Amino acid sequence: MRHQRQLRKRPFYRKDLLIIIVGLTISISAFTTPASTAFAQDRQALALQFPHVFVFQGPSIKKVALTFDDGPDDRYTPQILAILKREHVPATFFVLGIHVQKYPNMIVRIKNEGHAIGNHSYDHDNLQKASPWHILWEVERTDRLLKKTAHVSTRWFRAPYGNVTVSLLRQLGKRGYQVVNWSVDSQDWRSLSAKQVLQNTLPAVAPGSIILMHCAGNPKEILTGTVQALPELIHTLRARGYAFVTIPDLFTPHTTTVHAKW
């Protein structure tokens, strides 16, 4: 009983509050992926620090950009392309070099159907932990494959997982790249249903939104929900007055990539 009374009378110190805050932070971070945490914390600061190199949101105009990562493949990419063609919607495909090698005809089709193509690295390595040499290898190897396969030269790059660092932005900025993240995440790589994909996207869309979706993935990723959600996503946003544009069209002439100098 005396021990209990002593506990009740014990004053509440600032260090107690600190312990509680730290504990809550650890608990929250346990359920948050490192990539999403870095993305949420750093993108605003990076966009301010590198305004001509890094973007995650377009100008505040009634336009949105659909972007598809990790492709191409011969399963989901053709279905997505068929829907975009039927709906007369241009999109931007951030492709992997390893898939450019495997599905060259699909890259040509993406280009011929009027879509923009961006570089998404060669094999989806986490460039946040990579050396400058390895980053350059990932980017330039994919560039060479795009030029060889479809005569495509792109200055648009999206890092795997959206993981960007100051050194990566400096390195790619000097070479004239614009690094593109996103402002709306469908989280479709989680093998979500069409309903879940729409719930993750539609409420978050605003003028200038860049929407992240996927047109390919590892064998365990089921993107049927993406394919099924895409027509409704397009129709709903059009009904709200949005026009669909590619990443180059979203940022031209509002922003211009420059060769960053440090």
PDB file of N, CA, C and O in Angstrom, residues 67-136:
ATOM      1  N   THR A  67       0.747   7.688 -63.613  1.00  0.00           N
ATOM      2  CA  THR A  67       2.075   7.112 -63.822  1.00  0.00           C
ATOM      3  C   THR A  67       2.057   5.643 -63.420  1.00  0.00           C
ATOM      4  O   THR A  67       1.433   5.265 -62.426  1.00  0.00           O
ATOM      5  N   PHE A  68       2.748   4.834 -64.212  1.00  0.00           N
ATOM      6  CA  PHE A  68       2.783   3.389 -63.986  1.00  0.00           C
ATOM      7  C   PHE A  68       4.235   2.938 -63.871  1.00  0.00           C
ATOM      8  O   PHE A  68       5.046   3.172 -64.769  1.00  0.00           O
ATOM      9  N   ASP A  69       4.548   2.263 -62.771  1.00  0.00           N
ATOM     10  CA  ASP A  69       5.922   1.841 -62.481  1.00  0.00           C
ATOM     11  C   ASP A  69       6.147   0.366 -62.743  1.00  0.00           C
ATOM     12  O   ASP A  69       5.201  -0.434 -62.834  1.00  0.00           O
ATOM     13  N   ASP A  70       7.434   0.014 -62.819  1.00  0.00           N
ATOM     14  CA  ASP A  70       7.951  -1.358 -62.757  1.00  0.00           C
ATOM     15  C   ASP A  70       7.752  -2.182 -64.026  1.00  0.00           C
ATOM     16  O   ASP A  70       8.105  -3.359 -64.058  1.00  0.00           O
ATOM     17  N   GLY A  71       7.183  -1.615 -65.058  1.00  0.00           N
ATOM     18  CA  GLY A  71       6.952  -2.355 -66.285  1.00  0.00           C
ATOM     19  C   GLY A  71       8.133  -2.295 -67.231  1.00  0.00           C
ATOM     20  O   GLY A  71       9.212  -1.813 -66.855  1.00  0.00           O
ATOM     21  N   PRO A  72       7.856  -2.767 -68.436  1.00  0.00           N
ATOM     22  CA  PRO A  72       6.593  -3.392 -68.820  1.00  0.00           C
ATOM     23  C   PRO A  72       6.588  -4.893 -68.536  1.00  0.00           C
ATOM     24  O   PRO A  72       7.605  -5.452 -68.143  1.00  0.00           O
ATOM     25  N   ASP A  73       5.446  -5.503 -68.746  1.00  0.00           N
ATOM     26  CA  ASP A  73       5.356  -6.961 -68.742  1.00  0.00           C
ATOM     27  C   ASP A  73       4.394  -7.354 -69.862  1.00  0.00           C
ATOM     28  O   ASP A  73       3.947  -6.511 -70.638  1.00  0.00           O
ATOM     29  N   ASP A  74       4.088  -8.651 -69.955  1.00  0.00           N
ATOM     30  CA  ASP A  74       3.165  -9.095 -71.001  1.00  0.00           C
ATOM     31  C   ASP A  74       1.828  -9.547 -70.426  1.00  0.00           C
ATOM     32  O   ASP A  74       1.024 -10.167 -71.131  1.00  0.00           O
ATOM     33  N   ARG A  75       1.589  -9.197 -69.150  1.00  0.00           N
ATOM     34  CA  ARG A  75       0.333  -9.593 -68.503  1.00  0.00           C
ATOM     35  C   ARG A  75      -0.553  -8.392 -68.223  1.00  0.00           C
ATOM     36  O   ARG A  75      -1.667  -8.294 -68.760  1.00  0.00           O
ATOM     37  N   TYR A  76      -0.073  -7.460 -67.401  1.00  0.00           N
ATOM     38  CA  TYR A  76      -0.890  -6.315 -67.012  1.00  0.00           C
ATOM     39  C   TYR A  76      -0.687  -5.099 -67.919  1.00  0.00           C
ATOM     40  O   TYR A  76      -1.640  -4.356 -68.177  1.00  0.00           O
ATOM     41  N   THR A  77       0.527  -4.907 -68.402  1.00  0.00           N
ATOM     42  CA  THR A  77       0.785  -3.736 -69.235  1.00  0.00           C
ATOM     43  C   THR A  77      -0.109  -3.697 -70.471  1.00  0.00           C
ATOM     44  O   THR A  77      -0.679  -2.635 -70.780  1.00  0.00           O
ATOM     45  N   PRO A  78      -0.290  -4.802 -71.213  1.00  0.00           N
ATOM     46  CA  PRO A  78      -1.185  -4.741 -72.378  1.00  0.00           C
ATOM     47  C   PRO A  78      -2.628  -4.386 -72.014  1.00  0.00           C
ATOM     48  O   PRO A  78      -3.291  -3.652 -72.757  1.00  0.00           O
ATOM     49  N   GLN A  79      -3.105  -4.868 -70.874  1.00  0.00           N
ATOM     50  CA  GLN A  79      -4.477  -4.553 -70.459  1.00  0.00           C
ATOM     51  C   GLN A  79      -4.616  -3.069 -70.126  1.00  0.00           C
ATOM     52  O   GLN A  79      -5.607  -2.422 -70.489  1.00  0.00           O
ATOM     53  N   ILE A  80      -3.614  -2.526 -69.442  1.00  0.00           N
ATOM     54  CA  ILE A  80      -3.634  -1.106 -69.092  1.00  0.00           C
ATOM     55  C   ILE A  80      -3.537  -0.246 -70.347  1.00  0.00           C
ATOM     56  O   ILE A  80      -4.266   0.747 -70.494  1.00  0.00           O
ATOM     57  N   LEU A  81      -2.676  -0.623 -71.267  1.00  0.00           N
ATOM     58  CA  LEU A  81      -2.558   0.125 -72.516  1.00  0.00           C
ATOM     59  C   LEU A  81      -3.856   0.108 -73.306  1.00  0.00           C
ATOM     60  O   LEU A  81      -4.238   1.126 -73.916  1.00  0.00           O
ATOM     61  N   ALA A  82      -4.545  -1.016 -73.311  1.00  0.00           N
ATOM     62  CA  ALA A  82      -5.819  -1.107 -74.039  1.00  0.00           C
ATOM     63  C   ALA A  82      -6.859  -0.152 -73.452  1.00  0.00           C
ATOM     64  O   ALA A  82      -7.601   0.510 -74.190  1.00  0.00           O
ATOM     65  N   ILE A  83      -6.901  -0.055 -72.127  1.00  0.00           N
ATOM     66  CA  ILE A  83      -7.856   0.855 -71.477  1.00  0.00           C
ATOM     67  C   ILE A  83      -7.488   2.308 -71.780  1.00  0.00           C
ATOM     68  O   ILE A  83      -8.357   3.123 -72.125  1.00  0.00           O
ATOM     69  N   LEU A  84      -6.217   2.637 -71.665  1.00  0.00           N
ATOM     70  CA  LEU A  84      -5.785   4.009 -71.940  1.00  0.00           C
ATOM     71  C   LEU A  84      -6.078   4.400 -73.387  1.00  0.00           C
ATOM     72  O   LEU A  84      -6.499   5.544 -73.659  1.00  0.00           O
ATOM     73  N   LYS A  85      -5.887   3.476 -74.307  1.00  0.00           N
ATOM     74  CA  LYS A  85      -6.173   3.761 -75.718  1.00  0.00           C
ATOM     75  C   LYS A  85      -7.660   3.972 -75.936  1.00  0.00           C
ATOM     76  O   LYS A  85      -8.073   4.912 -76.629  1.00  0.00           O
ATOM     77  N   ARG A  86      -8.464   3.131 -75.335  1.00  0.00           N
ATOM     78  CA  ARG A  86      -9.923   3.248 -75.479  1.00  0.00           C
ATOM     79  C   ARG A  86     -10.440   4.552 -74.898  1.00  0.00           C
ATOM     80  O   ARG A  86     -11.351   5.182 -75.451  1.00  0.00           O
ATOM     81  N   GLU A  87      -9.845   4.989 -73.783  1.00  0.00           N
ATOM     82  CA  GLU A  87     -10.300   6.202 -73.105  1.00  0.00           C
ATOM     83  C   GLU A  87      -9.562   7.461 -73.572  1.00  0.00           C
ATOM     84  O   GLU A  87      -9.850   8.549 -73.089  1.00  0.00           O
ATOM     85  N   HIS A  88      -8.631   7.292 -74.501  1.00  0.00           N
ATOM     86  CA  HIS A  88      -7.846   8.419 -75.027  1.00  0.00           C
ATOM     87  C   HIS A  88      -7.131   9.168 -73.896  1.00  0.00           C
ATOM     88  O   HIS A  88      -7.187  10.395 -73.793  1.00  0.00           O
ATOM     89  N   VAL A  89      -6.449   8.397 -73.060  1.00  0.00           N
ATOM     90  CA  VAL A  89      -5.728   8.955 -71.919  1.00  0.00           C
ATOM     91  C   VAL A  89      -4.225   8.717 -72.097  1.00  0.00           C
ATOM     92  O   VAL A  89      -3.797   7.565 -72.216  1.00  0.00           O
ATOM     93  N   PRO A  90      -3.434   9.776 -72.103  1.00  0.00           N
ATOM     94  CA  PRO A  90      -1.979   9.602 -72.119  1.00  0.00           C
ATOM     95  C   PRO A  90      -1.467   9.379 -70.696  1.00  0.00           C
ATOM     96  O   PRO A  90      -2.015   9.923 -69.740  1.00  0.00           O
ATOM     97  N   ALA A  91      -0.431   8.592 -70.557  1.00  0.00           N
ATOM     98  CA  ALA A  91       0.129   8.310 -69.234  1.00  0.00           C
ATOM     99  C   ALA A  91       1.652   8.307 -69.341  1.00  0.00           C
ATOM    100  O   ALA A  91       2.221   8.473 -70.420  1.00  0.00           O
ATOM    101  N   THR A  92       2.293   8.119 -68.208  1.00  0.00           N
ATOM    102  CA  THR A  92       3.748   8.057 -68.156  1.00  0.00           C
ATOM    103  C   THR A  92       4.156   6.732 -67.528  1.00  0.00           C
ATOM    104  O   THR A  92       3.673   6.379 -66.448  1.00  0.00           O
ATOM    105  N   PHE A  93       5.026   6.009 -68.218  1.00  0.00           N
ATOM    106  CA  PHE A  93       5.480   4.705 -67.748  1.00  0.00           C
ATOM    107  C   PHE A  93       6.946   4.809 -67.325  1.00  0.00           C
ATOM    108  O   PHE A  93       7.819   5.102 -68.146  1.00  0.00           O
ATOM    109  N   PHE A  94       7.196   4.584 -66.035  1.00  0.00           N
ATOM    110  CA  PHE A  94       8.564   4.544 -65.522  1.00  0.00           C
ATOM    111  C   PHE A  94       9.017   3.089 -65.546  1.00  0.00           C
ATOM    112  O   PHE A  94       8.552   2.273 -64.746  1.00  0.00           O
ATOM    113  N   VAL A  95       9.907   2.784 -66.475  1.00  0.00           N
ATOM    114  CA  VAL A  95      10.202   1.392 -66.788  1.00  0.00           C
ATOM    115  C   VAL A  95      11.554   0.958 -66.234  1.00  0.00           C
ATOM    116  O   VAL A  95      12.460   1.766 -66.026  1.00  0.00           O
ATOM    117  N   LEU A  96      11.670  -0.339 -66.015  1.00  0.00           N
ATOM    118  CA  LEU A  96      12.914  -0.953 -65.555  1.00  0.00           C
ATOM    119  C   LEU A  96      13.709  -1.467 -66.749  1.00  0.00           C
ATOM    120  O   LEU A  96      13.147  -2.097 -67.660  1.00  0.00           O
ATOM    121  N   GLY A  97      15.020  -1.235 -66.730  1.00  0.00           N
ATOM    122  CA  GLY A  97      15.857  -1.690 -67.824  1.00  0.00           C
ATOM    123  C   GLY A  97      15.780  -3.181 -68.053  1.00  0.00           C
ATOM    124  O   GLY A  97      15.768  -3.656 -69.192  1.00  0.00           O
ATOM    125  N   ILE A  98      15.693  -3.937 -66.969  1.00  0.00           N
ATOM    126  CA  ILE A  98      15.641  -5.393 -67.093  1.00  0.00           C
ATOM    127  C   ILE A  98      14.381  -5.842 -67.828  1.00  0.00           C
ATOM    128  O   ILE A  98      14.378  -6.845 -68.556  1.00  0.00           O
ATOM    129  N   HIS A  99      13.281  -5.062 -67.684  1.00  0.00           N
ATOM    130  CA  HIS A  99      12.049  -5.392 -68.389  1.00  0.00           C
ATOM    131  C   HIS A  99      12.040  -4.838 -69.805  1.00  0.00           C
ATOM    132  O   HIS A  99      11.344  -5.364 -70.673  1.00  0.00           O
ATOM    133  N   VAL A 100      12.789  -3.756 -70.036  1.00  0.00           N
ATOM    134  CA  VAL A 100      12.958  -3.264 -71.403  1.00  0.00           C
ATOM    135  C   VAL A 100      13.634  -4.349 -72.242  1.00  0.00           C
ATOM    136  O   VAL A 100      13.264  -4.597 -73.392  1.00  0.00           O
ATOM    137  N   GLN A 101      14.624  -5.010 -71.651  1.00  0.00           N
ATOM    138  CA  GLN A 101      15.309  -6.108 -72.343  1.00  0.00           C
ATOM    139  C   GLN A 101      14.369  -7.276 -72.621  1.00  0.00           C
ATOM    140  O   GLN A 101      14.417  -7.881 -73.692  1.00  0.00           O
ATOM    141  N   LYS A 102      13.521  -7.572 -71.651  1.00  0.00           N
ATOM    142  CA  LYS A 102      12.679  -8.767 -71.760  1.00  0.00           C
ATOM    143  C   LYS A 102      11.469  -8.552 -72.654  1.00  0.00           C
ATOM    144  O   LYS A 102      11.021  -9.485 -73.334  1.00  0.00           O
ATOM    145  N   TYR A 103      10.928  -7.307 -72.657  1.00  0.00           N
ATOM    146  CA  TYR A 103       9.719  -7.032 -73.430  1.00  0.00           C
ATOM    147  C   TYR A 103       9.925  -5.828 -74.353  1.00  0.00           C
ATOM    148  O   TYR A 103       9.243  -4.807 -74.222  1.00  0.00           O
ATOM    149  N   PRO A 104      10.843  -5.922 -75.305  1.00  0.00           N
ATOM    150  CA  PRO A 104      11.134  -4.772 -76.162  1.00  0.00           C
ATOM    151  C   PRO A 104       9.939  -4.308 -76.986  1.00  0.00           C
ATOM    152  O   PRO A 104       9.756  -3.100 -77.204  1.00  0.00           O
ATOM    153  N   ASN A 105       9.119  -5.241 -77.443  1.00  0.00           N
ATOM    154  CA  ASN A 105       7.961  -4.857 -78.251  1.00  0.00           C
ATOM    155  C   ASN A 105       6.959  -4.037 -77.459  1.00  0.00           C
ATOM    156  O   ASN A 105       6.267  -3.178 -78.011  1.00  0.00           O
ATOM    157  N   MET A 106       6.894  -4.278 -76.145  1.00  0.00           N
ATOM    158  CA  MET A 106       5.964  -3.533 -75.312  1.00  0.00           C
ATOM    159  C   MET A 106       6.437  -2.087 -75.133  1.00  0.00           C
ATOM    160  O   MET A 106       5.617  -1.160 -75.087  1.00  0.00           O
ATOM    161  N   ILE A 107       7.736  -1.875 -75.059  1.00  0.00           N
ATOM    162  CA  ILE A 107       8.267  -0.520 -74.971  1.00  0.00           C
ATOM    163  C   ILE A 107       7.947   0.251 -76.247  1.00  0.00           C
ATOM    164  O   ILE A 107       7.534   1.421 -76.206  1.00  0.00           O
ATOM    165  N   VAL A 108       8.109  -0.397 -77.378  1.00  0.00           N
ATOM    166  CA  VAL A 108       7.777   0.241 -78.656  1.00  0.00           C
ATOM    167  C   VAL A 108       6.295   0.583 -78.703  1.00  0.00           C
ATOM    168  O   VAL A 108       5.906   1.660 -79.171  1.00  0.00           O
ATOM    169  N   ARG A 109       5.462  -0.309 -78.199  1.00  0.00           N
ATOM    170  CA  ARG A 109       4.019  -0.049 -78.193  1.00  0.00           C
ATOM    171  C   ARG A 109       3.683   1.141 -77.304  1.00  0.00           C
ATOM    172  O   ARG A 109       2.869   1.991 -77.681  1.00  0.00           O
ATOM    173  N   ILE A 110       4.292   1.207 -76.121  1.00  0.00           N
ATOM    174  CA  ILE A 110       4.050   2.340 -75.216  1.00  0.00           C
ATOM    175  C   ILE A 110       4.392   3.649 -75.918  1.00  0.00           C
ATOM    176  O   ILE A 110       3.621   4.616 -75.874  1.00  0.00           O
ATOM    177  N   LYS A 111       5.518   3.682 -76.576  1.00  0.00           N
ATOM    178  CA  LYS A 111       5.924   4.883 -77.298  1.00  0.00           C
ATOM    179  C   LYS A 111       4.970   5.196 -78.440  1.00  0.00           C
ATOM    180  O   LYS A 111       4.506   6.340 -78.594  1.00  0.00           O
ATOM    181  N   ASN A 112       4.657   4.200 -79.257  1.00  0.00           N
ATOM    182  CA  ASN A 112       3.827   4.417 -80.439  1.00  0.00           C
ATOM    183  C   ASN A 112       2.400   4.835 -80.103  1.00  0.00           C
ATOM    184  O   ASN A 112       1.731   5.483 -80.919  1.00  0.00           O
ATOM    185  N   GLU A 113       1.931   4.485 -78.907  1.00  0.00           N
ATOM    186  CA  GLU A 113       0.572   4.867 -78.522  1.00  0.00           C
ATOM    187  C   GLU A 113       0.530   6.206 -77.803  1.00  0.00           C
ATOM    188  O   GLU A 113      -0.500   6.589 -77.243  1.00  0.00           O
ATOM    189  N   GLY A 114       1.645   6.921 -77.820  1.00  0.00           N
ATOM    190  CA  GLY A 114       1.651   8.316 -77.381  1.00  0.00           C
ATOM    191  C   GLY A 114       1.908   8.552 -75.912  1.00  0.00           C
ATOM    192  O   GLY A 114       1.684   9.661 -75.414  1.00  0.00           O
ATOM    193  N   HIS A 115       2.415   7.563 -75.209  1.00  0.00           N
ATOM    194  CA  HIS A 115       2.703   7.723 -73.791  1.00  0.00           C
ATOM    195  C   HIS A 115       4.144   8.177 -73.577  1.00  0.00           C
ATOM    196  O   HIS A 115       5.016   7.949 -74.411  1.00  0.00           O
ATOM    197  N   ALA A 116       4.372   8.819 -72.441  1.00  0.00           N
ATOM    198  CA  ALA A 116       5.718   9.228 -72.074  1.00  0.00           C
ATOM    199  C   ALA A 116       6.414   8.075 -71.359  1.00  0.00           C
ATOM    200  O   ALA A 116       5.766   7.249 -70.702  1.00  0.00           O
ATOM    201  N   ILE A 117       7.722   8.037 -71.488  1.00  0.00           N
ATOM    202  CA  ILE A 117       8.514   6.975 -70.871  1.00  0.00           C
ATOM    203  C   ILE A 117       9.566   7.601 -69.971  1.00  0.00           C
ATOM    204  O   ILE A 117      10.274   8.529 -70.373  1.00  0.00           O
ATOM    205  N   GLY A 118       9.653   7.084 -68.748  1.00  0.00           N
ATOM    206  CA  GLY A 118      10.658   7.531 -67.802  1.00  0.00           C
ATOM    207  C   GLY A 118      11.536   6.369 -67.367  1.00  0.00           C
ATOM    208  O   GLY A 118      11.185   5.194 -67.538  1.00  0.00           O
ATOM    209  N   ASN A 119      12.674   6.701 -66.808  1.00  0.00           N
ATOM    210  CA  ASN A 119      13.661   5.731 -66.341  1.00  0.00           C
ATOM    211  C   ASN A 119      13.385   5.399 -64.875  1.00  0.00           C
ATOM    212  O   ASN A 119      13.231   6.290 -64.053  1.00  0.00           O
ATOM    213  N   HIS A 120      13.305   4.109 -64.559  1.00  0.00           N
ATOM    214  CA  HIS A 120      13.015   3.671 -63.185  1.00  0.00           C
ATOM    215  C   HIS A 120      14.145   2.795 -62.637  1.00  0.00           C
ATOM    216  O   HIS A 120      13.918   1.988 -61.736  1.00  0.00           O
ATOM    217  N   SER A 121      15.350   2.947 -63.192  1.00  0.00           N
ATOM    218  CA  SER A 121      16.537   2.164 -62.849  1.00  0.00           C
ATOM    219  C   SER A 121      16.546   0.862 -63.654  1.00  0.00           C
ATOM    220  O   SER A 121      15.597   0.532 -64.378  1.00  0.00           O
ATOM    221  N   TYR A 122      17.614   0.110 -63.510  1.00  0.00           N
ATOM    222  CA  TYR A 122      17.735  -1.137 -64.273  1.00  0.00           C
ATOM    223  C   TYR A 122      17.002  -2.290 -63.606  1.00  0.00           C
ATOM    224  O   TYR A 122      16.211  -2.985 -64.228  1.00  0.00           O
ATOM    225  N   ASP A 123      17.224  -2.485 -62.299  1.00  0.00           N
ATOM    226  CA  ASP A 123      16.670  -3.681 -61.656  1.00  0.00           C
ATOM    227  C   ASP A 123      15.981  -3.388 -60.323  1.00  0.00           C
ATOM    228  O   ASP A 123      15.854  -4.263 -59.479  1.00  0.00           O
ATOM    229  N   HIS A 124      15.544  -2.125 -60.135  1.00  0.00           N
ATOM    230  CA  HIS A 124      14.777  -1.746 -58.950  1.00  0.00           C
ATOM    231  C   HIS A 124      15.586  -1.885 -57.659  1.00  0.00           C
ATOM    232  O   HIS A 124      15.060  -2.197 -56.593  1.00  0.00           O
ATOM    233  N   ASP A 125      16.861  -1.592 -57.736  1.00  0.00           N
ATOM    234  CA  ASP A 125      17.692  -1.610 -56.542  1.00  0.00           C
ATOM    235  C   ASP A 125      17.377  -0.373 -55.690  1.00  0.00           C
ATOM    236  O   ASP A 125      16.918   0.644 -56.208  1.00  0.00           O
ATOM    237  N   ASN A 126      17.619  -0.482 -54.396  1.00  0.00           N
ATOM    238  CA  ASN A 126      17.396   0.645 -53.492  1.00  0.00           C
ATOM    239  C   ASN A 126      18.567   1.611 -53.609  1.00  0.00           C
ATOM    240  O   ASN A 126      19.617   1.408 -53.007  1.00  0.00           O
ATOM    241  N   LEU A 127      18.376   2.685 -54.365  1.00  0.00           N
ATOM    242  CA  LEU A 127      19.473   3.609 -54.642  1.00  0.00           C
ATOM    243  C   LEU A 127      19.808   4.497 -53.456  1.00  0.00           C
ATOM    244  O   LEU A 127      20.828   5.196 -53.476  1.00  0.00           O
ATOM    245  N   GLN A 128      18.981   4.471 -52.439  1.00  0.00           N
ATOM    246  CA  GLN A 128      19.257   5.244 -51.234  1.00  0.00           C
ATOM    247  C   GLN A 128      20.537   4.751 -50.564  1.00  0.00           C
ATOM    248  O   GLN A 128      21.231   5.514 -49.884  1.00  0.00           O
ATOM    249  N   LYS A 129      20.866   3.490 -50.779  1.00  0.00           N
ATOM    250  CA  LYS A 129      22.048   2.893 -50.163  1.00  0.00           C
ATOM    251  C   LYS A 129      23.158   2.655 -51.180  1.00  0.00           C
ATOM    252  O   LYS A 129      24.188   2.070 -50.846  1.00  0.00           O
ATOM    253  N   ALA A 130      22.965   3.102 -52.408  1.00  0.00           N
ATOM    254  CA  ALA A 130      23.913   2.795 -53.472  1.00  0.00           C
ATOM    255  C   ALA A 130      25.016   3.843 -53.566  1.00  0.00           C
ATOM    256  O   ALA A 130      24.833   5.003 -53.196  1.00  0.00           O
ATOM    257  N   SER A 131      26.144   3.436 -54.103  1.00  0.00           N
ATOM    258  CA  SER A 131      27.250   4.354 -54.347  1.00  0.00           C
ATOM    259  C   SER A 131      26.933   5.217 -55.566  1.00  0.00           C
ATOM    260  O   SER A 131      26.097   4.839 -56.401  1.00  0.00           O
ATOM    261  N   PRO A 132      27.582   6.370 -55.704  1.00  0.00           N
ATOM    262  CA  PRO A 132      27.379   7.198 -56.899  1.00  0.00           C
ATOM    263  C   PRO A 132      27.641   6.429 -58.189  1.00  0.00           C
ATOM    264  O   PRO A 132      26.925   6.607 -59.178  1.00  0.00           O
ATOM    265  N   TRP A 133      28.659   5.584 -58.186  1.00  0.00           N
ATOM    266  CA  TRP A 133      28.955   4.784 -59.375  1.00  0.00           C
ATOM    267  C   TRP A 133      27.795   3.856 -59.714  1.00  0.00           C
ATOM    268  O   TRP A 133      27.397   3.739 -60.885  1.00  0.00           O
ATOM    269  N   HIS A 134      27.231   3.205 -58.695  1.00  0.00           N
ATOM    270  CA  HIS A 134      26.148   2.258 -58.963  1.00  0.00           C
ATOM    271  C   HIS A 134      24.882   2.983 -59.424  1.00  0.00           C
ATOM    272  O   HIS A 134      24.169   2.483 -60.299  1.00  0.00           O
ATOM    273  N   ILE A 135      24.594   4.142 -58.852  1.00  0.00           N
ATOM    274  CA  ILE A 135      23.431   4.922 -59.294  1.00  0.00           C
ATOM    275  C   ILE A 135      23.559   5.249 -60.779  1.00  0.00           C
ATOM    276  O   ILE A 135      22.612   5.070 -61.558  1.00  0.00           O
ATOM    277  N   LEU A 136      24.729   5.718 -61.163  1.00  0.00           N
ATOM    278  CA  LEU A 136      24.954   6.083 -62.558  1.00  0.00           C
ATOM    279  C   LEU A 136      24.825   4.865 -63.468  1.00  0.00           C
ATOM    280  O   LEU A 136      24.255   4.951 -64.568  1.00  0.00           O
TER     281      LEU A 136
END
